[in-house]
PDB file of C-alpha atoms in Angstrom:
ATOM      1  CA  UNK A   1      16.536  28.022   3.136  1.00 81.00           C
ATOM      2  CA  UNK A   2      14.849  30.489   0.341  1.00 80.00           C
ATOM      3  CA  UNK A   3      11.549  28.144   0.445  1.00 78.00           C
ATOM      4  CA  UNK A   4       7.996  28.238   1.666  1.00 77.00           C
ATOM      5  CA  UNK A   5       9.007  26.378   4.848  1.00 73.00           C
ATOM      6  CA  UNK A   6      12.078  27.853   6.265  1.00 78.00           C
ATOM      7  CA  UNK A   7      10.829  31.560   5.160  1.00 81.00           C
ATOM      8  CA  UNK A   8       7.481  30.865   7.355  1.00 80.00           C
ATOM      9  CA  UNK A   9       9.566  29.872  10.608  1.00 78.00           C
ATOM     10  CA  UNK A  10      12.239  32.813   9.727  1.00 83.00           C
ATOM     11  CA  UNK A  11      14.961  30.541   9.287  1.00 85.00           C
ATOM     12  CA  UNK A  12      16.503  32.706   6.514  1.00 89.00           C
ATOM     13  CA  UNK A  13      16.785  36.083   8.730  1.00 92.00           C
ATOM     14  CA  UNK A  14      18.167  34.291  11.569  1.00 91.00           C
ATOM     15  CA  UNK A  15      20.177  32.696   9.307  1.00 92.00           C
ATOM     16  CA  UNK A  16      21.646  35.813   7.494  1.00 94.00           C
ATOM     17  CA  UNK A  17      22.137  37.830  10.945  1.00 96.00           C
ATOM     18  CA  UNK A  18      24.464  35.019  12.318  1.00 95.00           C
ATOM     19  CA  UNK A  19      26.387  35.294   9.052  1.00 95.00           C
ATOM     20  CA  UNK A  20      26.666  39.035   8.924  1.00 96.00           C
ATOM     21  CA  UNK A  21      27.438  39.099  13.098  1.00 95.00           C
ATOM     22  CA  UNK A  22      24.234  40.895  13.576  1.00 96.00           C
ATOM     23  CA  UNK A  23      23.127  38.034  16.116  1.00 94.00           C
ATOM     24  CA  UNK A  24      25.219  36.286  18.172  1.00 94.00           C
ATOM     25  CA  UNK A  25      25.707  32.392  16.791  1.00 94.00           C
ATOM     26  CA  UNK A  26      24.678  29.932  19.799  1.00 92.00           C
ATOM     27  CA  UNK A  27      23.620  26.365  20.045  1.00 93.00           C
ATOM     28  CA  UNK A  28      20.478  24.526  20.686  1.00 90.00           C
ATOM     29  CA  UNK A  29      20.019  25.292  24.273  1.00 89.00           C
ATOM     30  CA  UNK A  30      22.903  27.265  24.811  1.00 89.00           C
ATOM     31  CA  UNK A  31      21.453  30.776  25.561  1.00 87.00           C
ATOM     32  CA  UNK A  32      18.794  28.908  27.663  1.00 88.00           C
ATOM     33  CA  UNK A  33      21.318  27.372  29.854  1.00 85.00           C
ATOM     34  CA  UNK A  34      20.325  23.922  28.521  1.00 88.00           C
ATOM     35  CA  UNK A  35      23.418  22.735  27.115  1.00 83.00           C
ATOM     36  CA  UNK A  36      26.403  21.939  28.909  1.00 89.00           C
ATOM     37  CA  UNK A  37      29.910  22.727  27.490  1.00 91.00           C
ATOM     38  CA  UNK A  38      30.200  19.578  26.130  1.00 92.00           C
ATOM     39  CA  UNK A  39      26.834  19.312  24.559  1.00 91.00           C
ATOM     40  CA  UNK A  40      27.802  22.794  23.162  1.00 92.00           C
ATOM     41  CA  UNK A  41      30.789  21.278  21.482  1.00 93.00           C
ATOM     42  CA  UNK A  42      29.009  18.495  19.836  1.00 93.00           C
ATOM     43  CA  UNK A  43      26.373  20.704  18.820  1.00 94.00           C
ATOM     44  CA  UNK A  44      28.783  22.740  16.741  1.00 94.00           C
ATOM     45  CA  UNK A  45      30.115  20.432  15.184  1.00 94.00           C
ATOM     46  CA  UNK A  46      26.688  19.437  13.611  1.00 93.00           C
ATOM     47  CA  UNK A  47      25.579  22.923  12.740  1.00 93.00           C
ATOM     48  CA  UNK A  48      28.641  24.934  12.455  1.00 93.00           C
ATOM     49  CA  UNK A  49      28.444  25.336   8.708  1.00 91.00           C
ATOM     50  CA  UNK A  50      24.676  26.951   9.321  1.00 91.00           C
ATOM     51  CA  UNK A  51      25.384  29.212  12.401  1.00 94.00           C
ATOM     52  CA  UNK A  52      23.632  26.935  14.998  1.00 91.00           C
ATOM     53  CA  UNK A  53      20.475  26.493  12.853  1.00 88.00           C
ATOM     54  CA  UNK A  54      18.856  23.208  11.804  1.00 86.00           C
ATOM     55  CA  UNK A  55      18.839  23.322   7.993  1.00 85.00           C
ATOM     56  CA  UNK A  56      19.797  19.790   6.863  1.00 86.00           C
ATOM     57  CA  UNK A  57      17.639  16.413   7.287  1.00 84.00           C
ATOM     58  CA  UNK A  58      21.550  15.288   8.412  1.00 87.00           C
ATOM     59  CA  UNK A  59      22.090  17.458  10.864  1.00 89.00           C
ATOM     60  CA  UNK A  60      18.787  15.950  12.972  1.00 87.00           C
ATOM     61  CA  UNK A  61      20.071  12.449  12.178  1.00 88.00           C
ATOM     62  CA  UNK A  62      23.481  13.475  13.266  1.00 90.00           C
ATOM     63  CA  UNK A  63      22.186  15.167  16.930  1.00 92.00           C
ATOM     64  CA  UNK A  64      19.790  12.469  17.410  1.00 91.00           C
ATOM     65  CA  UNK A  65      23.126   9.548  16.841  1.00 91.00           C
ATOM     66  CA  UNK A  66      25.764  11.995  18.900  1.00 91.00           C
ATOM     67  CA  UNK A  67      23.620  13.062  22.102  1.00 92.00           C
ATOM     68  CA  UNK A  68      20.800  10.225  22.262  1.00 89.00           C
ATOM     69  CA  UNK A  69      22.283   7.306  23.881  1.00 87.00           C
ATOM     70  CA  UNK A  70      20.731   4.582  22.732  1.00 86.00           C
ATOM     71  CA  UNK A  71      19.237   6.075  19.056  1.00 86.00           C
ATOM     72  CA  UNK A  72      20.992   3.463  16.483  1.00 88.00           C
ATOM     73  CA  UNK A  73      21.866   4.897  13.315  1.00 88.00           C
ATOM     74  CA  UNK A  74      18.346   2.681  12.216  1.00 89.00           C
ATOM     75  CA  UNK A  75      16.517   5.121  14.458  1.00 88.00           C
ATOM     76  CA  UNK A  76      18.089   8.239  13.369  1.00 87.00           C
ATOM     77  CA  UNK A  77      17.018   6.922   9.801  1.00 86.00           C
ATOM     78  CA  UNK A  78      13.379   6.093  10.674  1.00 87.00           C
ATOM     79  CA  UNK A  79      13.637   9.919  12.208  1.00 85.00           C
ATOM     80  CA  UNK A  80      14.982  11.099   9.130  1.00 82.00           C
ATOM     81  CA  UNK A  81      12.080   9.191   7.009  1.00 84.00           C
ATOM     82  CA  UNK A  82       9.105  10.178   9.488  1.00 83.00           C
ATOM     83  CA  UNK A  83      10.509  13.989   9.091  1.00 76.00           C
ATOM     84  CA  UNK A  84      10.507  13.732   5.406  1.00 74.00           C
ATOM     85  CA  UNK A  85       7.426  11.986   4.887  1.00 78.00           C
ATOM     86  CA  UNK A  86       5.854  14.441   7.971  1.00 77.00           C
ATOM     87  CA  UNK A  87       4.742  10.635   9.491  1.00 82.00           C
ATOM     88  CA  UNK A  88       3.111  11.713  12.932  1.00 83.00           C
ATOM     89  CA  UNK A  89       3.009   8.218  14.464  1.00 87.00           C
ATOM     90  CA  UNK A  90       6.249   7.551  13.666  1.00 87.00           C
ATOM     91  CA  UNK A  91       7.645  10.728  15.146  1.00 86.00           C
ATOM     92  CA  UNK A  92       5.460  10.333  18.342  1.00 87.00           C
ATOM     93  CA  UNK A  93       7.063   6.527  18.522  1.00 89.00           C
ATOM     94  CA  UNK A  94      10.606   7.948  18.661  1.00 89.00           C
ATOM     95  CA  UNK A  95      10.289  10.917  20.534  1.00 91.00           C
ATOM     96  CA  UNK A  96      10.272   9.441  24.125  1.00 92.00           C
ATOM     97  CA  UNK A  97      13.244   7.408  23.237  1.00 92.00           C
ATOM     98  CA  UNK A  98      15.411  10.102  21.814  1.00 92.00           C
ATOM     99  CA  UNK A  99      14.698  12.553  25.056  1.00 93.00           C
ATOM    100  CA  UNK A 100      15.478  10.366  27.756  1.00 93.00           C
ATOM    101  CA  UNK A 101      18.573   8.633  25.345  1.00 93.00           C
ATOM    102  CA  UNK A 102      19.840  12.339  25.853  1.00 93.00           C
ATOM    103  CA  UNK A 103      18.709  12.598  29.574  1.00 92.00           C
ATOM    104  CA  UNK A 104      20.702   9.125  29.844  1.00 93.00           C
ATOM    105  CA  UNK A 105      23.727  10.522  27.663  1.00 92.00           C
ATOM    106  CA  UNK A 106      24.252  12.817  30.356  1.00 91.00           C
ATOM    107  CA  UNK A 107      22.866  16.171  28.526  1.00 93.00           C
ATOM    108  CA  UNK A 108      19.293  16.262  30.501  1.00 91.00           C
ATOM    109  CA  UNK A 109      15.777  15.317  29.362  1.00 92.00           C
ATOM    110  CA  UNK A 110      15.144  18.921  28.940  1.00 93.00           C
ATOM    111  CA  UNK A 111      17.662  19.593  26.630  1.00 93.00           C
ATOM    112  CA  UNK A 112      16.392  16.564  25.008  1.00 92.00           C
ATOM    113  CA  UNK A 113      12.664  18.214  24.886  1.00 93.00           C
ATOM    114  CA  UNK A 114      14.316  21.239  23.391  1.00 92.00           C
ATOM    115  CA  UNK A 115      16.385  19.598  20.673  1.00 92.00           C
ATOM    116  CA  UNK A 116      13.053  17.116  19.672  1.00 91.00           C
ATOM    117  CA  UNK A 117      10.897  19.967  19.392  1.00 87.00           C
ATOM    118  CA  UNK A 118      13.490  21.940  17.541  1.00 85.00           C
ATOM    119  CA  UNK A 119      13.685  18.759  15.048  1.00 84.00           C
ATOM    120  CA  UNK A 120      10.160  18.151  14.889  1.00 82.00           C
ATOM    121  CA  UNK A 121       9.841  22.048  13.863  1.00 77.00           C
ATOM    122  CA  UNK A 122      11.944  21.834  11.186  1.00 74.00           C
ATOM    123  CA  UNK A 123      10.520  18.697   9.871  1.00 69.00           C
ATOM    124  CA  UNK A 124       8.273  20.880   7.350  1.00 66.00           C
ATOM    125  CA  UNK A 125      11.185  22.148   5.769  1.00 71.00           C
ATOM    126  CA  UNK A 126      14.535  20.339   6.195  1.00 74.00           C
ATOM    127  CA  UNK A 127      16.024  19.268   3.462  1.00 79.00           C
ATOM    128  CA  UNK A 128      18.524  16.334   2.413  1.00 82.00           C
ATOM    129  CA  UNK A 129      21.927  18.267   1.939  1.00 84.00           C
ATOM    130  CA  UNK A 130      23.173  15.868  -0.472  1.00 83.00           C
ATOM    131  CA  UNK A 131      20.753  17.387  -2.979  1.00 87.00           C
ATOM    132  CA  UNK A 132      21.811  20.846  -1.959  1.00 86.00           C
ATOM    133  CA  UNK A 133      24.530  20.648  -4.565  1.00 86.00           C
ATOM    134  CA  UNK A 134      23.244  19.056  -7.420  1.00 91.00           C
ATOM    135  CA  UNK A 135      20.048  21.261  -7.204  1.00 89.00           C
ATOM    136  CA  UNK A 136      22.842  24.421  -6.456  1.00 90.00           C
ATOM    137  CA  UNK A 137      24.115  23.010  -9.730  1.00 93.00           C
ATOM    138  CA  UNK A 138      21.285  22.554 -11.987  1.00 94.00           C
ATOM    139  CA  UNK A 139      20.151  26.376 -10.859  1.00 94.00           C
ATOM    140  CA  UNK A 140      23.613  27.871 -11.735  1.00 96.00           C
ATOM    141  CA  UNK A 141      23.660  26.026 -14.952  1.00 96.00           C
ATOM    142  CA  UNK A 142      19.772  26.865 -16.052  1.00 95.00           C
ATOM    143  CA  UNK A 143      20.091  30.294 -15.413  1.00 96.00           C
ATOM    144  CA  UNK A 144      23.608  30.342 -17.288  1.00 97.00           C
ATOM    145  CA  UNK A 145      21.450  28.823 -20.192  1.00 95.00           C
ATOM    146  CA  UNK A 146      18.624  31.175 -19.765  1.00 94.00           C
ATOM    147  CA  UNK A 147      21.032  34.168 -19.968  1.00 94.00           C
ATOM    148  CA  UNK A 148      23.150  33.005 -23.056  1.00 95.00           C
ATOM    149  CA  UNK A 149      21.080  30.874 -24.748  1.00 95.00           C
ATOM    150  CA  UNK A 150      17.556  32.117 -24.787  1.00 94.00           C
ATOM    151  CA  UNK A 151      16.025  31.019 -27.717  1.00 95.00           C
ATOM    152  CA  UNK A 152      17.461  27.454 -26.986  1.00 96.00           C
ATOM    153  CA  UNK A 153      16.800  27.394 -23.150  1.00 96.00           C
ATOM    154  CA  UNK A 154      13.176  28.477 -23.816  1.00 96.00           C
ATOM    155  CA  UNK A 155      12.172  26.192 -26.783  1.00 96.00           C
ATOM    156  CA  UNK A 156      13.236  23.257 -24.315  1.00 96.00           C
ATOM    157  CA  UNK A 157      11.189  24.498 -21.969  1.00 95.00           C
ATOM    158  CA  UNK A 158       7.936  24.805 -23.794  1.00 96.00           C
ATOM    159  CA  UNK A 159       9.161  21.306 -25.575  1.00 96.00           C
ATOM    160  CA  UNK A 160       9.217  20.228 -21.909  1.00 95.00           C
ATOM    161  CA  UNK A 161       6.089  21.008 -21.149  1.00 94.00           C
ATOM    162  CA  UNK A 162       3.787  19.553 -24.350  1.00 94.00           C
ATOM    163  CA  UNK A 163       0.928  17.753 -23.394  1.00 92.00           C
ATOM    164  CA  UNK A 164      -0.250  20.463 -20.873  1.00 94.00           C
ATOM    165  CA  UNK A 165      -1.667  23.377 -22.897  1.00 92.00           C
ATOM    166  CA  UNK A 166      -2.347  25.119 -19.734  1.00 94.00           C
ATOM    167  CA  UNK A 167       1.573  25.219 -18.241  1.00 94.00           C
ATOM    168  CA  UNK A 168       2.498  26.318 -22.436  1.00 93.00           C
ATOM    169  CA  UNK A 169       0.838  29.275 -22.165  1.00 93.00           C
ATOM    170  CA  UNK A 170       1.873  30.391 -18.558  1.00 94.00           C
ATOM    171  CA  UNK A 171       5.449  29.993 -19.949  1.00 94.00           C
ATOM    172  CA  UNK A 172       4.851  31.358 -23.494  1.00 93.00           C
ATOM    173  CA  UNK A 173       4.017  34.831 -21.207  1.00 93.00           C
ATOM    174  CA  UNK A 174       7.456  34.168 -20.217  1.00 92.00           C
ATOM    175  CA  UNK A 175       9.065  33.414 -23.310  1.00 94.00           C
ATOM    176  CA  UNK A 176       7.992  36.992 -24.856  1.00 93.00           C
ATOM    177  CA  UNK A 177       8.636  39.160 -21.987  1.00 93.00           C
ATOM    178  CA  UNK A 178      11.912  38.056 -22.036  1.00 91.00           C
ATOM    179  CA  UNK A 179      12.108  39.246 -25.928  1.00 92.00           C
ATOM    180  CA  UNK A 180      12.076  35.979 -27.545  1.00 94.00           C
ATOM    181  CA  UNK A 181       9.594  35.553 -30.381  1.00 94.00           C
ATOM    182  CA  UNK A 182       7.421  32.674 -30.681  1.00 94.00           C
ATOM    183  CA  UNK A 183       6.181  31.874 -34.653  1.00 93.00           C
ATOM    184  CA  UNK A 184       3.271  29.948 -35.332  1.00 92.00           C
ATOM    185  CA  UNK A 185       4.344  26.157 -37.018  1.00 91.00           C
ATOM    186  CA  UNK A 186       6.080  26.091 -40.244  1.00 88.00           C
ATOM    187  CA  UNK A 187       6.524  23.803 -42.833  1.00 90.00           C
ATOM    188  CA  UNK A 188       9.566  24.692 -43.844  1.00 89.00           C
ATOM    189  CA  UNK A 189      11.140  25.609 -40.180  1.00 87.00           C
ATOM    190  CA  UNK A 190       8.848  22.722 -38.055  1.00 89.00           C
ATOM    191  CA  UNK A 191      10.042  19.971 -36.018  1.00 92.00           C
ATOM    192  CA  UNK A 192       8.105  17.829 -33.741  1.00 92.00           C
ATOM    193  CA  UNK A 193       8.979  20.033 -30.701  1.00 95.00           C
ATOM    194  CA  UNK A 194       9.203  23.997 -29.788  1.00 95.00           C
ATOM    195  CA  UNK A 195      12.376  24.889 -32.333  1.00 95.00           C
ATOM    196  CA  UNK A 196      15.145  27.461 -32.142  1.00 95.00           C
ATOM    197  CA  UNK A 197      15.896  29.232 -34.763  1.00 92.00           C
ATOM    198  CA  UNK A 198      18.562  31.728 -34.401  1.00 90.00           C
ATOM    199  CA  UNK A 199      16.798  34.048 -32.069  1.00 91.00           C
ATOM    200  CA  UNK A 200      13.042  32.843 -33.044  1.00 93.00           C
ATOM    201  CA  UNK A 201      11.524  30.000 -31.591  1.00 95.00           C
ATOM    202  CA  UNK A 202       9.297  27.555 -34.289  1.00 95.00           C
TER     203      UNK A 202
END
């Protein structure tokens, strides 16, 4: 939730005050008087894990399967795609058939309206969760690299980025305000990439 998206719509502070018991956790529709008891229930099974909030590109596939009747697990993947891809048309296409699938699921068209536009919201920033963790991942390990290997994080870095002079010297700024010195080529030292040695980089 700590990107452009979800920090616009204040995803992340609703977020964190349902975690911390600051605000009370509720469902789609719940506080409204939308959602029955049983709508409630399937609701939290889908969003437990992020305090009633839609997060996950899953979690709108998952609420339009469980409370549309009628939305195929081919639809909820078409609404997944047209989220992702922000596809107006397609969304428009699905919409009337996921609100009255919930009207005809026995949840009412207007908790259908609410959920849609609560899906279609969050279509500028939901995210796959399966990517979650390896991104999660990749973060931990970088910055685990970037504290204990400096000189060896940072040469890959710049090696990463030859080709585009412009991007090199953003990063070189980087490089030496982290205390990591940067040597002009060598003969003696030189590869054919940004080199590490010992606490210089070559």
């Amino acid at each position: 939730i700590y990107r452009p998206g979800p920090l616009s719509a204040g995803v992340d502070k609703d977020f964190a005050a349902r975690k911390h018991g600051r605000m009370k956790v509720v469902m789609p529709g719940e506080s409204e008087g939308l959602a029955n008891p049983q709508a409630v229930e399937l609701l939290r099974t889908m969003l437990a894990d992020t305090y009633g909030s839609l997060i996950y590109q899953e979690q709108g596939m998952l609420i339009a399967r469980q409370l549309a009747a009628g939305f195929t697990p081919g639809d909820a993947d078409k609404l997944r795609k047209a989220i992702g891809k922000k596809k107006q048309d397609e969304m428009d296409k699905l919409r009337p058939k996921f609100v009255t699938g919930v009207g005809k699921a026995g949840f009412g068209e207007a908790l259908g309206e609410l959920l849609w536009n609560q899906i279609e919201g969050f279509g500028s920033y939901g995210f796959n969760k399966a990517h979650t963790v390896a991104y999660g991942l990749i973060t931990y390990q970088t910055a685990w690299l970037k504290t204990h290997y400096r000189a060896q994080y940072f040469a890959a870095l710049l090696s990463s980025m030859i080709g585009n002079n412009d991007k090199i010297i953003e990063y070189m700024r980087h490089v030496r305000a982290a205390g990591v010195k940067v040597v002009p080529p060598d003969i003696n030292l030189s590869e054919s990439e940004f080199t590490p040695v010992g606490e210089t980089i070559v």
